[in-house]
Amino acid sequence: MDNHTLKTHALAAQKNAHAPYSNFKVGVAILGSNGNVYSGCNVENVSFPLGQCAEATAIGTMVNSACTSIKKIVIVSPTDELCFPCGGCRQKIAEFADSNTEVVMFSQSGDEKVVSLETLLPFAFQMDEN
Ligand code: THU
């Protein structure tokens, strides 16, 4: 599935974002290794630290559908700047991806950047390294 098709899924999810505190609505679409698409939006809370990133929502949706492998993940920013996943979400993506998995960012103005997970999260924590 091409990046622009995944982007349309991410844009649809972005519309559902609950972001009344930051006004920063993010949409994510994951292409699972099974070929299915799982999307998610950020879900904020009046108790600010309880907010959930769009990546976490999409990953939860994926796992809840019995898919545990990310082939590609697309993140749509609400602004003309690309939205890179936060540090915690990089680790969450790494749980279900490998170093070559593509992470694709789109801005509202259509800029696109594709990087590997390894680029975003070098020396990722693993428990089986020794
Ligand atoms: N956010 C995401 O959902 N994904 C990211 O990659 C970065 C940030 C959310 C968290 C919060 O609801 C809002 O964007 C502002 O930080």
Tab-separated table of C-alpha atoms and ligand atoms in Angstrom:
chain	number	residue	atom	x	y	z
A	1	MET	CA	0.000	0.000	0.000
A	2	ASP	CA	1.442	3.384	-0.964
A	3	ASN	CA	2.159	6.196	1.454
A	4	HIS	CA	-0.562	8.477	0.108
A	5	THR	CA	-3.269	5.857	0.637
A	6	LEU	CA	-2.073	5.432	4.207
A	7	LYS	CA	-2.063	9.214	4.562
A	8	THR	CA	-5.799	9.325	3.781
A	9	HIS	CA	-6.401	6.888	6.644
A	10	ALA	CA	-4.263	9.014	8.970
A	11	LEU	CA	-6.128	12.173	7.944
A	12	ALA	CA	-9.455	10.527	8.751
A	13	ALA	CA	-8.192	9.545	12.202
A	14	GLN	CA	-6.765	13.019	12.766
A	15	LYS	CA	-10.267	14.479	12.490
A	16	ASN	CA	-11.260	12.447	15.552
A	17	ALA	CA	-8.382	13.644	17.725
A	18	HIS	CA	-9.369	14.831	21.183
A	19	ALA	CA	-6.872	17.653	21.657
A	20	PRO	CA	-8.685	20.539	23.380
A	21	TYR	CA	-5.631	21.423	25.497
A	22	SER	CA	-2.897	21.542	22.885
A	23	ASN	CA	-5.059	22.057	19.797
A	24	PHE	CA	-2.468	19.824	18.132
A	25	LYS	CA	-4.357	17.062	16.349
A	26	VAL	CA	-2.276	14.134	15.116
A	27	GLY	CA	-3.353	11.250	12.906
A	28	VAL	CA	-1.537	7.959	12.409
A	29	ALA	CA	-2.039	5.004	10.097
A	30	ILE	CA	-0.160	1.742	10.503
A	31	LEU	CA	0.155	-0.782	7.714
A	32	GLY	CA	0.263	-4.099	9.521
A	33	SER	CA	2.367	-6.934	8.176
A	34	ASN	CA	-0.944	-8.692	7.465
A	35	GLY	CA	-1.875	-5.929	4.979
A	36	ASN	CA	-4.522	-4.327	7.160
A	37	VAL	CA	-4.549	-0.659	8.169
A	38	TYR	CA	-4.883	0.496	11.777
A	39	SER	CA	-5.359	4.154	12.524
A	40	GLY	CA	-5.370	6.317	15.609
A	41	CYS	CA	-5.555	9.853	16.941
A	42	ASN	CA	-4.230	11.524	20.076
A	43	VAL	CA	-6.519	11.485	23.101
A	44	GLU	CA	-5.777	14.185	25.650
A	45	ASN	CA	-7.021	14.474	29.224
A	46	VAL	CA	-7.681	17.370	31.559
A	47	SER	CA	-5.034	15.737	33.730
A	48	PHE	CA	-2.394	16.527	31.132
A	49	PRO	CA	0.102	13.671	31.715
A	50	LEU	CA	-2.641	11.143	31.014
A	51	GLY	CA	-2.915	12.144	27.375
A	52	GLN	CA	-2.178	9.510	24.762
A	53	CYS	CA	-0.324	10.034	21.501
A	54	ALA	CA	-1.869	9.054	18.190
A	55	GLU	CA	0.825	6.427	17.683
A	56	ALA	CA	-0.157	4.703	20.921
A	57	THR	CA	-3.821	4.691	19.904
A	58	ALA	CA	-3.009	3.157	16.522
A	59	ILE	CA	-0.723	0.553	18.093
A	60	GLY	CA	-3.433	-0.353	20.600
A	61	THR	CA	-5.957	-0.720	17.789
A	62	MET	CA	-3.527	-2.941	15.881
A	63	VAL	CA	-2.748	-5.207	18.818
A	64	ASN	CA	-6.413	-5.425	19.740
A	65	SER	CA	-6.982	-6.789	16.238
A	66	ALA	CA	-4.357	-9.501	16.816
A	67	CYS	CA	-1.691	-7.900	14.637
A	68	THR	CA	1.692	-7.440	16.285
A	69	SER	CA	3.907	-6.423	13.381
A	70	ILE	CA	4.238	-2.948	11.813
A	71	LYS	CA	5.241	-2.843	8.143
A	72	LYS	CA	5.000	0.934	7.862
A	73	ILE	CA	3.676	3.796	9.973
A	74	VAL	CA	2.459	7.158	8.689
A	75	ILE	CA	2.137	10.231	10.921
A	76	VAL	CA	0.195	13.312	9.804
A	77	SER	CA	0.995	16.639	11.403
A	78	PRO	CA	-1.619	19.349	11.975
A	79	THR	CA	0.801	22.037	10.805
A	80	ASP	CA	3.132	22.731	7.907
A	81	GLU	CA	5.983	21.269	9.987
A	82	LEU	CA	6.521	17.531	10.079
A	83	CYS	CA	5.541	15.832	13.331
A	84	PHE	CA	8.227	13.423	14.487
A	85	PRO	CA	7.140	10.821	17.040
A	86	CYS	CA	8.082	11.549	20.634
A	87	GLY	CA	10.732	9.453	22.359
A	88	GLY	CA	8.221	7.262	24.149
A	89	CYS	CA	6.366	6.515	20.918
A	90	ARG	CA	9.612	5.584	19.185
A	91	GLN	CA	10.064	2.887	21.811
A	92	LYS	CA	6.414	1.821	21.438
A	93	ILE	CA	6.855	1.518	17.663
A	94	ALA	CA	10.068	-0.466	18.193
A	95	GLU	CA	8.146	-3.069	20.181
A	96	PHE	CA	6.341	-4.094	16.985
A	97	ALA	CA	8.789	-3.112	14.250
A	98	ASP	CA	12.388	-3.647	13.217
A	99	SER	CA	15.251	-1.293	12.483
A	100	ASN	CA	14.356	-1.060	8.772
A	101	THR	CA	10.669	-0.314	9.284
A	102	GLU	CA	9.686	2.879	7.474
A	103	VAL	CA	8.353	5.785	9.497
A	104	VAL	CA	6.669	8.304	7.185
A	105	MET	CA	5.821	11.855	8.189
A	106	PHE	CA	3.479	14.176	6.246
A	107	SER	CA	2.913	17.857	6.938
A	108	GLN	CA	-0.377	19.588	6.131
A	109	SER	CA	1.281	21.270	3.171
A	110	GLY	CA	2.215	17.878	1.737
A	111	ASP	CA	5.879	17.623	2.679
A	112	GLU	CA	6.841	13.981	3.099
A	113	LYS	CA	9.797	12.487	4.915
A	114	VAL	CA	10.606	8.799	5.154
A	115	VAL	CA	13.106	7.501	7.681
A	116	SER	CA	13.907	4.114	9.139
A	117	LEU	CA	13.094	3.370	12.743
A	118	GLU	CA	16.826	2.880	13.273
A	119	THR	CA	17.353	6.532	12.333
A	120	LEU	CA	14.794	7.668	14.900
A	121	LEU	CA	15.821	5.296	17.654
A	122	PRO	CA	19.438	4.165	17.422
A	123	PHE	CA	20.730	1.871	20.174
A	124	ALA	CA	17.165	0.987	21.148
A	125	PHE	CA	16.709	-0.724	24.460
A	126	GLN	CA	16.400	-4.498	24.133
A	127	MET	CA	16.595	-7.187	26.767
A	128	ASP	CA	18.164	-9.901	24.624
A	129	GLU	CA	21.391	-8.123	23.646
A	130	ASN	CA	23.886	-9.844	25.943
B	1	THU	N1	1.386	13.950	19.806
B	1	THU	C1	1.073	12.811	19.124
B	1	THU	O1	-0.061	12.321	19.178
B	1	THU	N2	2.038	12.226	18.379
B	1	THU	C2	3.286	12.723	18.198
B	1	THU	O2	4.062	12.161	17.442
B	1	THU	C3	3.696	13.938	18.912
B	1	THU	C4	2.694	14.540	19.819
B	1	THU	C5	0.328	14.600	20.590
B	1	THU	C6	0.438	14.528	22.077
B	1	THU	C7	-0.399	15.715	22.480
B	1	THU	O3	-1.767	15.332	22.503
B	1	THU	C8	-0.211	16.710	21.357
B	1	THU	O4	0.294	15.964	20.257
B	1	THU	C9	0.748	17.831	21.700
B	1	THU	O5	1.936	17.371	22.180
